[in-house]
Short mmCIF file of C-alpha atoms (C1' of nucleotides) in Angstrom, two decimals:
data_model
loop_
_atom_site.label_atom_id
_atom_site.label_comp_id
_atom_site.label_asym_id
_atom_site.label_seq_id
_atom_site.Cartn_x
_atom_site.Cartn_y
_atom_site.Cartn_z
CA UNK A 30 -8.18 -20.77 -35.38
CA UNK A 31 -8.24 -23.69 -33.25
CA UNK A 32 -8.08 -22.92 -29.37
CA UNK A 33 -5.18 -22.75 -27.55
CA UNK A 34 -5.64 -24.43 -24.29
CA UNK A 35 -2.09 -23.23 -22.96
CA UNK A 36 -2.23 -19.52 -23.42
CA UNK A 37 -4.42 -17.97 -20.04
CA UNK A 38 -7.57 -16.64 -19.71
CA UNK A 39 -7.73 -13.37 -20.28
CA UNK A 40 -9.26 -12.77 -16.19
CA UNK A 41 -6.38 -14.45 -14.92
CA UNK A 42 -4.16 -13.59 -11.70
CA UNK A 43 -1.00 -11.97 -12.63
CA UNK A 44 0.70 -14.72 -11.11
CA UNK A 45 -1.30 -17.18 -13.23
CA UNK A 46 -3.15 -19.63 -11.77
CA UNK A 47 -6.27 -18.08 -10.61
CA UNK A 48 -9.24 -16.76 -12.34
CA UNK A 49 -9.99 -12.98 -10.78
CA UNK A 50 -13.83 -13.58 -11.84
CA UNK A 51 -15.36 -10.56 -10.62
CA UNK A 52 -12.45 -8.66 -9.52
CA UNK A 53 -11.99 -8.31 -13.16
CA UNK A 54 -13.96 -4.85 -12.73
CA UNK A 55 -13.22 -4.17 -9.10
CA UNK A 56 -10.89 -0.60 -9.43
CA UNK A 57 -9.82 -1.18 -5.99
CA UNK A 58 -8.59 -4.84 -6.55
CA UNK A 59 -7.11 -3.97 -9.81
CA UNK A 60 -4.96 -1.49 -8.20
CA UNK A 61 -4.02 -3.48 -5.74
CA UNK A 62 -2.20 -5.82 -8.09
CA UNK A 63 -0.56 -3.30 -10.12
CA UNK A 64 1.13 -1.79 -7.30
CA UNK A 65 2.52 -4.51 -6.80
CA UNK A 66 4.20 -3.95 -10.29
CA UNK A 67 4.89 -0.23 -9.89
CA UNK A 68 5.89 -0.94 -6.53
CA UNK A 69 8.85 -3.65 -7.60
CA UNK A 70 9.60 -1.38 -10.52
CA UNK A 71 10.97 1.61 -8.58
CA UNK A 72 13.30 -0.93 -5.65
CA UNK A 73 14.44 -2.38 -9.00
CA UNK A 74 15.53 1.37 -10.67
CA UNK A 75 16.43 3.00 -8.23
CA UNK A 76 15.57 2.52 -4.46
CA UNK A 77 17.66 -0.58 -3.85
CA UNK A 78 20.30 1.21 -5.15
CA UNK A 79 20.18 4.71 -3.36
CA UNK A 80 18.64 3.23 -0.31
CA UNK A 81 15.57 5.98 -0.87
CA UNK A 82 12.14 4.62 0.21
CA UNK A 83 9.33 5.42 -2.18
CA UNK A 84 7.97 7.61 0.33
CA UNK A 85 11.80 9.65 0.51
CA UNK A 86 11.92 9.90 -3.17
CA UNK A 87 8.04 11.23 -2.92
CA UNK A 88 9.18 13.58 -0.46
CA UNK A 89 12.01 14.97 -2.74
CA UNK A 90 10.12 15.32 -5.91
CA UNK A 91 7.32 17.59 -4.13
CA UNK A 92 9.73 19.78 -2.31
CA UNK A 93 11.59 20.51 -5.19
CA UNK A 94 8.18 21.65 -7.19
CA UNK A 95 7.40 23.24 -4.09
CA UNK A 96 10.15 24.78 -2.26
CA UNK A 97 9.85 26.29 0.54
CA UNK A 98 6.89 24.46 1.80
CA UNK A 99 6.17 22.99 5.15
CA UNK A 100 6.12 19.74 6.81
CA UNK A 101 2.17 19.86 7.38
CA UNK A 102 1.66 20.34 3.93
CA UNK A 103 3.63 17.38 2.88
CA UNK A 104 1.29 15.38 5.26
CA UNK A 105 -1.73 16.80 4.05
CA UNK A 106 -0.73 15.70 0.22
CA UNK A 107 0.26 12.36 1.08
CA UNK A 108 -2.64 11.59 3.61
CA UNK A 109 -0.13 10.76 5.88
CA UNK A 110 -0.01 11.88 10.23
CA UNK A 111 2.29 14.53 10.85
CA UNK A 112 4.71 12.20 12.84
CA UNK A 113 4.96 10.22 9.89
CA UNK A 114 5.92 12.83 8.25
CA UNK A 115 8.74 14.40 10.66
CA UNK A 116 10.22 10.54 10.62
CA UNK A 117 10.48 10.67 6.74
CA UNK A 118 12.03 14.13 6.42
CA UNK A 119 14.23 13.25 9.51
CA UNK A 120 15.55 10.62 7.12
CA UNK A 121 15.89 12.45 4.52
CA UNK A 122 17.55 15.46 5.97
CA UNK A 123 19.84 14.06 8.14
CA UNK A 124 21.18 12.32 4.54
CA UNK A 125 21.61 15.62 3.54
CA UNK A 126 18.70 15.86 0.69
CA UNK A 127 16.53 18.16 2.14
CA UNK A 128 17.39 21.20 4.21
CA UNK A 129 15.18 23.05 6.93
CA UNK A 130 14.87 26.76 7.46
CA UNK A 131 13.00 28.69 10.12
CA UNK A 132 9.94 30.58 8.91
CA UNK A 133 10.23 34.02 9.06
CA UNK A 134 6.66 34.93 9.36
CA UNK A 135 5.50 31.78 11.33
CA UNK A 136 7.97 31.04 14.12
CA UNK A 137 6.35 27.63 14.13
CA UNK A 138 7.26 26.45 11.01
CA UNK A 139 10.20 25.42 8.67
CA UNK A 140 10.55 25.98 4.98
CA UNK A 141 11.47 23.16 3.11
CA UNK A 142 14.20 22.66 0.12
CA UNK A 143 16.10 20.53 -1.65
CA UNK A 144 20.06 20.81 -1.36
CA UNK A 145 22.40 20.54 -4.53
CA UNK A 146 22.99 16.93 -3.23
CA UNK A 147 19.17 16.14 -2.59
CA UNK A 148 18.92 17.78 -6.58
CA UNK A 149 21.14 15.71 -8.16
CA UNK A 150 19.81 12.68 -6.30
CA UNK A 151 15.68 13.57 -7.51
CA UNK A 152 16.81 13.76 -10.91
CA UNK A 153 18.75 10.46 -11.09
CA UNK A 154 16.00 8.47 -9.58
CA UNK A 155 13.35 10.05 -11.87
CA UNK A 156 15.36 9.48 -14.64
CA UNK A 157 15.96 5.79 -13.45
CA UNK A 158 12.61 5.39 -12.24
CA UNK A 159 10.67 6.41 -15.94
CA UNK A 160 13.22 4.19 -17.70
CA UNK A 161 12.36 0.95 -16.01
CA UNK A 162 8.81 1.96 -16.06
CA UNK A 163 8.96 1.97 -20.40
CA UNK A 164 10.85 -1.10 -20.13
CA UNK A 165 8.45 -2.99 -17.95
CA UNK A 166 5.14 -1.73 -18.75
CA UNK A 167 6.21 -2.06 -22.28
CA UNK A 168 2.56 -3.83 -23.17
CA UNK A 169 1.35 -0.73 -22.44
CA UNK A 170 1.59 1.99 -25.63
CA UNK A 171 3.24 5.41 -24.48
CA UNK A 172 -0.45 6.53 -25.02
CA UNK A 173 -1.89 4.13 -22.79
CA UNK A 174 0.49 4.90 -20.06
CA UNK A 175 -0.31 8.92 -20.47
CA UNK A 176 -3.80 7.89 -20.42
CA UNK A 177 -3.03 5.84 -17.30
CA UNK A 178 -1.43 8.10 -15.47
CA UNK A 179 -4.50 11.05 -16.84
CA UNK A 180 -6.85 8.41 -15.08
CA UNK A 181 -4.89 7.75 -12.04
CA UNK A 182 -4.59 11.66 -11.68
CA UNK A 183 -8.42 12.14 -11.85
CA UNK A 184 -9.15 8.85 -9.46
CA UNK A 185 -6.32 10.78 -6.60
CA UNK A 186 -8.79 14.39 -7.50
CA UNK A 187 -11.92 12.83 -6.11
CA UNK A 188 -10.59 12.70 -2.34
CA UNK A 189 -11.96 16.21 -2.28
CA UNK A 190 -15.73 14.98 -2.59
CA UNK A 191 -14.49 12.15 0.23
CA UNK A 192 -13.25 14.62 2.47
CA UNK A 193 -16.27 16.61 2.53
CA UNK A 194 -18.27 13.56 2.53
CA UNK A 195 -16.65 12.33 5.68
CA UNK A 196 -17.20 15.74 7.27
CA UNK B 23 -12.85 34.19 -20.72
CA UNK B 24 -10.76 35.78 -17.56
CA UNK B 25 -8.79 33.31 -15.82
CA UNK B 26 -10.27 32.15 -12.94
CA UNK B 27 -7.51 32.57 -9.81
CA UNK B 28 -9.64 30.35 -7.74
CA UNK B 29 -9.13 27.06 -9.38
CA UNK B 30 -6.15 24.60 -8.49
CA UNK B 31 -3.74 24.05 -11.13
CA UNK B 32 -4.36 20.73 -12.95
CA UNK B 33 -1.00 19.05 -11.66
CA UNK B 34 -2.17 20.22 -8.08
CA UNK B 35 -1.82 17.12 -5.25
CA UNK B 36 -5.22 16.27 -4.85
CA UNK B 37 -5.48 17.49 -0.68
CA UNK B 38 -4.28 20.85 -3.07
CA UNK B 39 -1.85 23.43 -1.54
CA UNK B 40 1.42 21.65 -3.18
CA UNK B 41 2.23 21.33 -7.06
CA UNK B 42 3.09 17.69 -8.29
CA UNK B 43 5.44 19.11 -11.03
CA UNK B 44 7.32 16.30 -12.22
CA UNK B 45 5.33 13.73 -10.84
CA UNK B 46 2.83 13.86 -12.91
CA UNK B 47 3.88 11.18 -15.55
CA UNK B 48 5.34 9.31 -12.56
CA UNK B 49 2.91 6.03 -12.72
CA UNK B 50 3.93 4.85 -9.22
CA UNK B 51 3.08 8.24 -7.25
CA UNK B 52 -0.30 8.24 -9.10
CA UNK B 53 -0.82 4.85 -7.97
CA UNK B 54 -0.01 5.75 -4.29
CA UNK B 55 -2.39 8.61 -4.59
CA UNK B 56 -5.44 7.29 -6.54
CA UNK B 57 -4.66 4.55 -3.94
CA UNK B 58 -5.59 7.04 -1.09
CA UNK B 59 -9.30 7.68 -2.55
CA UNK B 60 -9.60 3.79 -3.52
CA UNK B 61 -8.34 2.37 0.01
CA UNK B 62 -11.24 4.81 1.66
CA UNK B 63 -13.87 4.06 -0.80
CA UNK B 64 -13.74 0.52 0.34
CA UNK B 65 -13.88 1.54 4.11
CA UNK B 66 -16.34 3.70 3.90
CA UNK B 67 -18.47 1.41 1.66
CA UNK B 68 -18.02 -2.35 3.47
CA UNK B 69 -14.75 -2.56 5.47
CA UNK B 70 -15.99 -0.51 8.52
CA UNK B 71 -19.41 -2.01 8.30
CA UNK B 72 -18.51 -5.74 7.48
CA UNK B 73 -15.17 -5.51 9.90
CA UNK B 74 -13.14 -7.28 6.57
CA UNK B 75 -10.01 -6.12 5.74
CA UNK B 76 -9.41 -5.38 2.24
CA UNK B 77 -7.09 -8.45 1.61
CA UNK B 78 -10.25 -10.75 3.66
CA UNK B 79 -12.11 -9.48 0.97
CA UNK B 80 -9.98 -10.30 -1.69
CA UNK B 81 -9.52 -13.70 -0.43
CA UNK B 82 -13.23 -13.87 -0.51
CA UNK B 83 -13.55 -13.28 -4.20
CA UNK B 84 -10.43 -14.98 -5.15
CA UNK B 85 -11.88 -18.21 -3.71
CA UNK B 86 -15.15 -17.90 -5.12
CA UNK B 87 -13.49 -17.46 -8.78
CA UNK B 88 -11.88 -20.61 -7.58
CA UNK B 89 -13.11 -23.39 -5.75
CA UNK B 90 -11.17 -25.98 -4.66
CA UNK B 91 -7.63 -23.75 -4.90
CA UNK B 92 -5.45 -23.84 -2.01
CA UNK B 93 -3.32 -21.38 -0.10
CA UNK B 94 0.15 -21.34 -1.50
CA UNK B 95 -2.12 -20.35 -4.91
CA UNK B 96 -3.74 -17.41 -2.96
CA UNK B 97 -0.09 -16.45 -2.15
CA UNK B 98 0.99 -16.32 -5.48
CA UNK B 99 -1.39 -14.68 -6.74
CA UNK B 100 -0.91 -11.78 -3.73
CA UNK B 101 2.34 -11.54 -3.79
CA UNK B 102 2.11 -12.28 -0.18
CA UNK B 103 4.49 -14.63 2.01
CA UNK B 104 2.74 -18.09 3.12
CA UNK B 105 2.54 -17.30 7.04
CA UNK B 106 0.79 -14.21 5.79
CA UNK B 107 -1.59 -15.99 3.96
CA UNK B 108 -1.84 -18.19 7.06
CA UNK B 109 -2.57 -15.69 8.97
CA UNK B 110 -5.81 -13.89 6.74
CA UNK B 111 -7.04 -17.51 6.05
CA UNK B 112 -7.35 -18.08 9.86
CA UNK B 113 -9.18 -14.97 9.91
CA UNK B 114 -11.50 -15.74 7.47
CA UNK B 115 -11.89 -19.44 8.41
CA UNK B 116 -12.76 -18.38 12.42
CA UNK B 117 -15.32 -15.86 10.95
CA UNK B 118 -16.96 -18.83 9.24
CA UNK B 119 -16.65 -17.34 5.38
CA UNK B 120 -14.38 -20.26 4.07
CA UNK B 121 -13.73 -23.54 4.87
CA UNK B 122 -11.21 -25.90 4.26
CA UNK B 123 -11.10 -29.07 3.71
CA UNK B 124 -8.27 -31.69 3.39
CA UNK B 125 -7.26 -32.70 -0.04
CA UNK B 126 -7.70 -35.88 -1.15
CA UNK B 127 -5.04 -36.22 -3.76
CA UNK B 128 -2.20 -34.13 -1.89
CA UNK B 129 -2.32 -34.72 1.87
CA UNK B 130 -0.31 -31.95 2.62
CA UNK B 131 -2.50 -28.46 0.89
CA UNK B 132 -6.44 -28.11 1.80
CA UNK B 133 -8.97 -27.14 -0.49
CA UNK B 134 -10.51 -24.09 0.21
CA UNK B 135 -13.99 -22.98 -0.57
CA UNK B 136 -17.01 -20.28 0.94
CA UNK B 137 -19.30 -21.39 2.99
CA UNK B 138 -23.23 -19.89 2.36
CA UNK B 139 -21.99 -16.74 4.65
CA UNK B 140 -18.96 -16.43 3.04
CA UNK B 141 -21.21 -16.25 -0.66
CA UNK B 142 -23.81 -14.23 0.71
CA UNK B 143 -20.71 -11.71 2.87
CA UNK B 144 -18.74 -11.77 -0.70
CA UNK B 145 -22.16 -10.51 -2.79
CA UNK B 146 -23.13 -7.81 -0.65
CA UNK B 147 -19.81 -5.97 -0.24
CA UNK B 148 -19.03 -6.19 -4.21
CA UNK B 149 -22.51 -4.40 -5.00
CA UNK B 150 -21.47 -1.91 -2.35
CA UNK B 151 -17.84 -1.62 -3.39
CA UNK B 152 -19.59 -0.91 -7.45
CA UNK B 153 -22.28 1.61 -5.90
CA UNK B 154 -19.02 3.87 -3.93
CA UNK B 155 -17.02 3.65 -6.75
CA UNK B 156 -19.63 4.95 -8.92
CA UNK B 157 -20.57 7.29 -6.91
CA UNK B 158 -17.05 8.74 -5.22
CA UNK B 159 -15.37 8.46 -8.93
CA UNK B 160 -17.88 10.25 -10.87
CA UNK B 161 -15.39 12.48 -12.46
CA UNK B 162 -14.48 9.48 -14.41
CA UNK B 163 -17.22 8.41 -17.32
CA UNK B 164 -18.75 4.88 -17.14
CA UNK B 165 -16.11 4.58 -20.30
CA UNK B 166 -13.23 5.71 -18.05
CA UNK B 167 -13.51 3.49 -15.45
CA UNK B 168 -13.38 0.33 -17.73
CA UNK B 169 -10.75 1.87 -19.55
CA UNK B 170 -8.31 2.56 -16.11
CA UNK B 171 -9.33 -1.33 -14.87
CA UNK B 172 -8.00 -2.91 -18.20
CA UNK B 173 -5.06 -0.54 -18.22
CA UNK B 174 -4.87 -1.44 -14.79
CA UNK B 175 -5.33 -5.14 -15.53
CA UNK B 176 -2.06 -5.08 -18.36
CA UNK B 177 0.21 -3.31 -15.44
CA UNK B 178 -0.66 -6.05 -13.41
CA UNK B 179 0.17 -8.17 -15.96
CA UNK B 180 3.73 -7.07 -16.07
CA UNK B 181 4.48 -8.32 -12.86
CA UNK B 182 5.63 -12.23 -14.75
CA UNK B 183 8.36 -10.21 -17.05
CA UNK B 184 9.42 -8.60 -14.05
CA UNK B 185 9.76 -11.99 -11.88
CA UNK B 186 11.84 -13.10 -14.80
CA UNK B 187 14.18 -10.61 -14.99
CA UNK B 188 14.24 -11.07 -10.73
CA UNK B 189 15.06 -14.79 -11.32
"C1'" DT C 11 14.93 -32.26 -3.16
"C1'" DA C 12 10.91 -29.41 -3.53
"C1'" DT C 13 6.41 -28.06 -1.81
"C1'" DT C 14 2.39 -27.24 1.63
"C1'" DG C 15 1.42 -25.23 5.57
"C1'" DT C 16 2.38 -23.63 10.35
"C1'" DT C 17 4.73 -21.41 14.37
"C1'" DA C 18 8.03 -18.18 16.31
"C1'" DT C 19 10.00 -13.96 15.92
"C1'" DA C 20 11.44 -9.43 14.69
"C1'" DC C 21 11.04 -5.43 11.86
"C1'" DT C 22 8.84 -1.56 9.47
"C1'" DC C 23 5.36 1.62 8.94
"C1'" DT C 24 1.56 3.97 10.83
"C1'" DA C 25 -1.48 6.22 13.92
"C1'" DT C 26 -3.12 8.33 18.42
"C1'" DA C 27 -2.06 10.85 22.53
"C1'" DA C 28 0.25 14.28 24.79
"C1'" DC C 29 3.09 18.16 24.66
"C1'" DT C 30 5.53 22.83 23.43
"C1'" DA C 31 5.56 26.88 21.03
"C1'" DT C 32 3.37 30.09 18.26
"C1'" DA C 33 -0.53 32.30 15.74
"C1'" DT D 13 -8.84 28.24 19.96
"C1'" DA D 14 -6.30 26.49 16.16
"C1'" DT D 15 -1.94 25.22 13.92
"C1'" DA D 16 3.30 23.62 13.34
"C1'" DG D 17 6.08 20.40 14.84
"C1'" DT D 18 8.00 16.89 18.09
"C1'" DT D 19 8.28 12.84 21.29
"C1'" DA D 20 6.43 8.62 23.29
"C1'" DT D 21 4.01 4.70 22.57
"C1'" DA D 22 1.36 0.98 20.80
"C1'" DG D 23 -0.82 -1.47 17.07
"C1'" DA D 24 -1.14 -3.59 12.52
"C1'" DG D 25 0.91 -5.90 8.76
"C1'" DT D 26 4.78 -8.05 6.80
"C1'" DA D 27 8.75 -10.96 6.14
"C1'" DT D 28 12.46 -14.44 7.30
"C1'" DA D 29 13.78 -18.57 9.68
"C1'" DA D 30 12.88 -22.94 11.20
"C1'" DC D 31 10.05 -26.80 11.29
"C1'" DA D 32 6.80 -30.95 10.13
"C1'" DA D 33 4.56 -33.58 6.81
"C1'" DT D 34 4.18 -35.04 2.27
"C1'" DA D 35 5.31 -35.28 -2.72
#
DNA sequence: TATTGTTATACTCTATAACTATA
DNA sequence: TATAGTTATAGAGTATAACAATA
């Protein structure tokens, strides 16, 4: 096996080009560069095309596992401030995916749900949305990609210890 | 063995409260949320002492990997615009951690390289960034955490198939 | 013609502060 | 006192457009 000088290095930039070096083990960096990926993967299936932010389709998927939850709770999942949070389900409401109903116990707050239309629209886009992602991460084996997203699921777990840390 | 009430569900959002139901096998929301725990890991460990952004840092190490390269390259490989990268570089050039310097064989790019600060500045905040991320991860093995920054490494990988299929 | 790099500009997302209403 | 939700506001990061210099 001679060499092959024009296949890259195996710590290359995902643009090519550039070594990473020691980013190679850097979690944080690595990430980075494969949201980047994930990121262009869901405008490409399905949020150029329903005009739904990641952040709207976000919103949909855990109100409809969750319905009749509140707006403070969807900030507290997503790490987000609570006016974020009342822009993004303004958005989404006033398109009709998400409907608002006074608490009956808690005059403060608003239950959450999906509407048929906001249903339909979840569904689609996750539909749309895993489809693209077999297609592009295809050097990835299903396995790896369960074992990805196993991995990703435990990294997102440990902001409990941070939270108490930074108590 | 009773069931223990107490404990969250294993698809739970990691702030817990909220089910992630179908999101679960959705690699982009398990991005955006082990992104959460990353993004503070890196604060908490250098960027609020050191006063670098994330992407400073990554500049840093990106330069160090490769001396000599010049800023459209950086660009590329961040999938950033150019007056963005303008912008970081000035950053990092005022706080004296890289320097250009013209290029001889293309008067128009500049070489970029650390200076002695910029070596020393790079070193100290990658052993910190290794010593939070073992220590806020330690749900995942030693094992675990290589495994997630190679699987990591092939998503990013993706990104030239998907800039062919944008072309 | 294409590329390197910069400046000018505007937009999007986000947070903090301040507030109302309720618990 | 603490929490749910909103409004007002400002800051940070990003991109596009337009440009100059060079290839």
């Amino acid at each position: 096996m001679a060499d092959e000088p024009e296949s890259p290095p195996d710590d290359a930039t995902p643009a090519g080009g550039l070594l990473e070096g020691q980013l190679k083990t850097v979690i944080g960096y690595q990430m980075a560069q494969a949201t980047v990926v994930v990121d262009r993967i869901y405008e490409n299936a399905t949020g150029r095309e329903t005009g739904l932010h990641r952040i709207e389709y976000t919103l949909l998927m855990l109100v409809r596992a969750n319905p009749g939850c509140t707006a403070a709770s969807l900030a507290r999942a997503l790490a987000v401030s609570t006016p974020n949070i009342t822009l993004w389900l303004e958005r989404v409401t006033s398109k009709g995916l998400i409907e608002r109903t006074p608490s009956a116990s808690d005059r403060r707050a608003n239950h959450l749900r999906l509407t048929a239309r906001g249903e339909k629209v979840a569904q689609g886009a996750t539909r749309a949305i895993g489809e693209a992602e077999d297609a592009v991460l295809a050097r990835l084996s299903v396995g790896e990609r369960a074992i990805l997203a196993e991995l990703l699921h435990k990294v997102g777990a440990c902001r409990s210890g941070l939270e108490a840390e930074e108590r």
